[in-house]
Short mmCIF file of C-alpha atoms in Angstrom, two decimals:
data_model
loop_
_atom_site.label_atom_id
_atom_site.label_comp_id
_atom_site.label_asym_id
_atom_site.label_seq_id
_atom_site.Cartn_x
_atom_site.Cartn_y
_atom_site.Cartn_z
CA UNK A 530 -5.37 -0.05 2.51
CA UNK A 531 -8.76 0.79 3.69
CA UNK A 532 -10.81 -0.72 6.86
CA UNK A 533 -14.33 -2.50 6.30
CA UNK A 534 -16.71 -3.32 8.58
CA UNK A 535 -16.88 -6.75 9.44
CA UNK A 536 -20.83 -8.02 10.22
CA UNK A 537 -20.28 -11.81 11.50
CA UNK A 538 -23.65 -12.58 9.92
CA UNK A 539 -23.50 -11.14 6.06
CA UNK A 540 -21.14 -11.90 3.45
CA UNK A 541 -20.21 -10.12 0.43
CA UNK A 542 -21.05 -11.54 -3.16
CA UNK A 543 -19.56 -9.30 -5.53
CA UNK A 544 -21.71 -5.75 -4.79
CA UNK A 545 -24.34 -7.48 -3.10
CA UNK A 546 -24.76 -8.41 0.47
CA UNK A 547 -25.96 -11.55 1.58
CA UNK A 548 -27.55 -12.97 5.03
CA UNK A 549 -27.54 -16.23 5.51
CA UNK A 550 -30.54 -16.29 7.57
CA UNK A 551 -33.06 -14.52 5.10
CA UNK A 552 -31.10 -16.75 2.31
CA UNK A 553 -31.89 -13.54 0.14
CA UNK A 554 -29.08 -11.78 -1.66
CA UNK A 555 -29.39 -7.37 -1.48
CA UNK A 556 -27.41 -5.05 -4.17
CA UNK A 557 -25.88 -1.76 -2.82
CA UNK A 558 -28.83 0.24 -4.52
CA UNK A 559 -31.09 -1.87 -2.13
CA UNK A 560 -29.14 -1.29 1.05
CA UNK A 561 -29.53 2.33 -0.12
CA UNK A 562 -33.62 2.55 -0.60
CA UNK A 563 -33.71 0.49 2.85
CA UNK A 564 -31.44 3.30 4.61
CA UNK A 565 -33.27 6.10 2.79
CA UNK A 566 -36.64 6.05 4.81
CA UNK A 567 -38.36 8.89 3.11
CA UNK A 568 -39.59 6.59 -0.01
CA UNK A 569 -38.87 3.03 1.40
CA UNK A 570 -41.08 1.78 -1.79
CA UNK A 571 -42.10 1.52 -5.51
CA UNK A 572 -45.39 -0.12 -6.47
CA UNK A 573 -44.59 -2.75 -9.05
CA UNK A 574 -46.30 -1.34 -12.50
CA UNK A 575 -47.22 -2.95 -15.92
CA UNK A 576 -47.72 -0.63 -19.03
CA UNK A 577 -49.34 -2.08 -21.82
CA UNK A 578 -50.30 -1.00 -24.96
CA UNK A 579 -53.26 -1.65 -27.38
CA UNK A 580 -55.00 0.05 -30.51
CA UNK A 581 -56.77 2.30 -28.14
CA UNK A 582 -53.80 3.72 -26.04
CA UNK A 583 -51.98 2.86 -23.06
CA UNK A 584 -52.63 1.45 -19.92
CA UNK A 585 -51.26 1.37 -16.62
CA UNK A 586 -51.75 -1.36 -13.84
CA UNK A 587 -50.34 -0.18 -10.73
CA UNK A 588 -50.63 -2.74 -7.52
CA UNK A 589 -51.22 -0.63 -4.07
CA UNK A 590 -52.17 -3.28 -2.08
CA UNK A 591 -53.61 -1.46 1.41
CA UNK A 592 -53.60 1.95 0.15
CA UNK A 593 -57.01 3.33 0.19
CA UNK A 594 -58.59 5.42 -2.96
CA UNK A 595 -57.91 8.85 -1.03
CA UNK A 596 -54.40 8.25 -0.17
CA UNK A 597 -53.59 8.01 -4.18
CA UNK A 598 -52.31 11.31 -6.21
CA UNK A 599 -52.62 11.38 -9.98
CA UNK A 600 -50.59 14.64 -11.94
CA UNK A 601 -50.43 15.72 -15.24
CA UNK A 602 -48.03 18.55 -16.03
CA UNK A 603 -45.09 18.49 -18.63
CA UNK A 604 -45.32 16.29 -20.59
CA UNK A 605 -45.45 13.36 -17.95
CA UNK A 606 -48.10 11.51 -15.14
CA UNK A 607 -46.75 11.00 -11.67
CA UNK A 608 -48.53 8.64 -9.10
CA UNK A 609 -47.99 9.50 -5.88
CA UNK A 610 -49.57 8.83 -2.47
CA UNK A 611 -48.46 6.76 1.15
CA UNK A 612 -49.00 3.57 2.57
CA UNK A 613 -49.28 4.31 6.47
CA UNK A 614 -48.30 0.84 8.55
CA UNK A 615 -50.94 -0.81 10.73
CA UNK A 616 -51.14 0.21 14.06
CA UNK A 617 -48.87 -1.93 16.44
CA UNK A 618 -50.45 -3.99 19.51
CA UNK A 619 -49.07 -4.04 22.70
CA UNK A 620 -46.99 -7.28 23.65
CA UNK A 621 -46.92 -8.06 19.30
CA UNK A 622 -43.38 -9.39 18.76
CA UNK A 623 -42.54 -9.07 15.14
CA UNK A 624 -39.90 -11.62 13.94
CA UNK A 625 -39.97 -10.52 10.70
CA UNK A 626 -41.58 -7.22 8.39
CA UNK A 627 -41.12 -7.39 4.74
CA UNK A 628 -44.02 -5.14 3.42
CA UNK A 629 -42.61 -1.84 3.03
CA UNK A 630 -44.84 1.44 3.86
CA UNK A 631 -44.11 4.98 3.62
CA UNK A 632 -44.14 7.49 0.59
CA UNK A 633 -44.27 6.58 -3.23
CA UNK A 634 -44.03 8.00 -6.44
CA UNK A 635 -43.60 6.21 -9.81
CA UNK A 636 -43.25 8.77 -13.12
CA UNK A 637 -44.30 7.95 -16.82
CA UNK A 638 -44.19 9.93 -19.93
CA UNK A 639 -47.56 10.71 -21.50
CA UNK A 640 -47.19 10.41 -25.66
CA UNK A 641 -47.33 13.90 -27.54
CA UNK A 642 -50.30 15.38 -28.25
CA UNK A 643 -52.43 13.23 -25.70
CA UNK A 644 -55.05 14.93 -24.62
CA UNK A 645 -54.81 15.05 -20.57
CA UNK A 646 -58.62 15.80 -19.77
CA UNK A 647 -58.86 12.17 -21.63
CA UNK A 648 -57.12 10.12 -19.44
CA UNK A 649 -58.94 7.63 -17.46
CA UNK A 650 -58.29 6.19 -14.15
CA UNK A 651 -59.99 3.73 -11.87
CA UNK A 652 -59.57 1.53 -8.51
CA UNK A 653 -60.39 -1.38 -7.72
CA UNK A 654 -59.11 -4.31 -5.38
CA UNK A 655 -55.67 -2.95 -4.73
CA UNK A 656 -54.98 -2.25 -8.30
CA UNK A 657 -55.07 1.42 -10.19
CA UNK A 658 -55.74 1.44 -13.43
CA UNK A 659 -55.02 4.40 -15.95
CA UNK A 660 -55.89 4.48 -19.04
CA UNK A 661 -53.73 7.01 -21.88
CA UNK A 662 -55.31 7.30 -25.21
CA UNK A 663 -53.12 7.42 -28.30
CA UNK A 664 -52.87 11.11 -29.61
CA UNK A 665 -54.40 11.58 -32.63
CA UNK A 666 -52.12 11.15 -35.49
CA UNK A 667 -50.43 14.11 -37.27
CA UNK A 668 -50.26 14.86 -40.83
CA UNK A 669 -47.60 12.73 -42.97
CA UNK A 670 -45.18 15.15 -43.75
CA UNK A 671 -45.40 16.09 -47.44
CA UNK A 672 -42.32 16.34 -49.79
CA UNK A 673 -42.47 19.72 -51.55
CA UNK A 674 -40.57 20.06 -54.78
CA UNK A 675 -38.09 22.94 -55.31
CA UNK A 676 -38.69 24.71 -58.30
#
């Protein structure tokens, strides 16, 4: 038989903790990314797609334009960068912090044959936008005949 903590104000659900006071239910992976503080966050990302290529809406609400990393290499574009928190007053008593700050990086494969020095990126308002153009399109493969 193994011992468990007991913490008189959470309650287990299956794998996922719950507190009764947030009324907001956390699954072990979260409990992990909370305890891990070196990347506390992931900016929430769409990817769409339409006859021009690929684009990418990242939302970085209070990260500023020079605090944002964009790599190509391998086959793949990372977006990295840090959201630093505000500076705290004296005599502020915080009874509750839910924006997360600290490092990011999100990861996406870039189609083959894209050409890199073609992708676009731009920021505005808290969002990033990149834009991936579709590769050009190869040859059809050709069915030789054996003779």
């Amino acid at each position: 038989m193994s011992l468990t903590h007991f913490h008189p104000w959470s309650m287990r659900r299956g794998n996922e903790v719950w507190d009764p006071f947030m009324e907001t239910g956390f699954s072990d992976r979260d409990m992990e990314m909370w305890n891990n503080k070196s990347q506390l966050w992931k900016p929430c990302v769409d990817v769409t797609e339409n006859a021009n290529g690929m684009m990418i809406h990242c939302e970085l609400p209070g990260v500023k334009k020079d605090a944002i990393n964009l790599d190509v290499a391998d086959g793949r574009l990372t977006i990295s960068g840090e959201r630093t928190q505000e500076k705290k007053e004296e005599g502020e008593k915080f009874h509750r912090v839910e924006r997360s700050y600290g490092k990011f990086q999100r990861t996406f494969a870039v189609p083959e044959n894209c050409k890199t020095s073609d992708i676009s990126a731009k920021f505005a308002d808290g969002v990033l936008d990149i834009c991936i153009p579709k590769p050009e399109k190869k040859e059809k493969p050709q069915k030789i005949s054996i003779q």
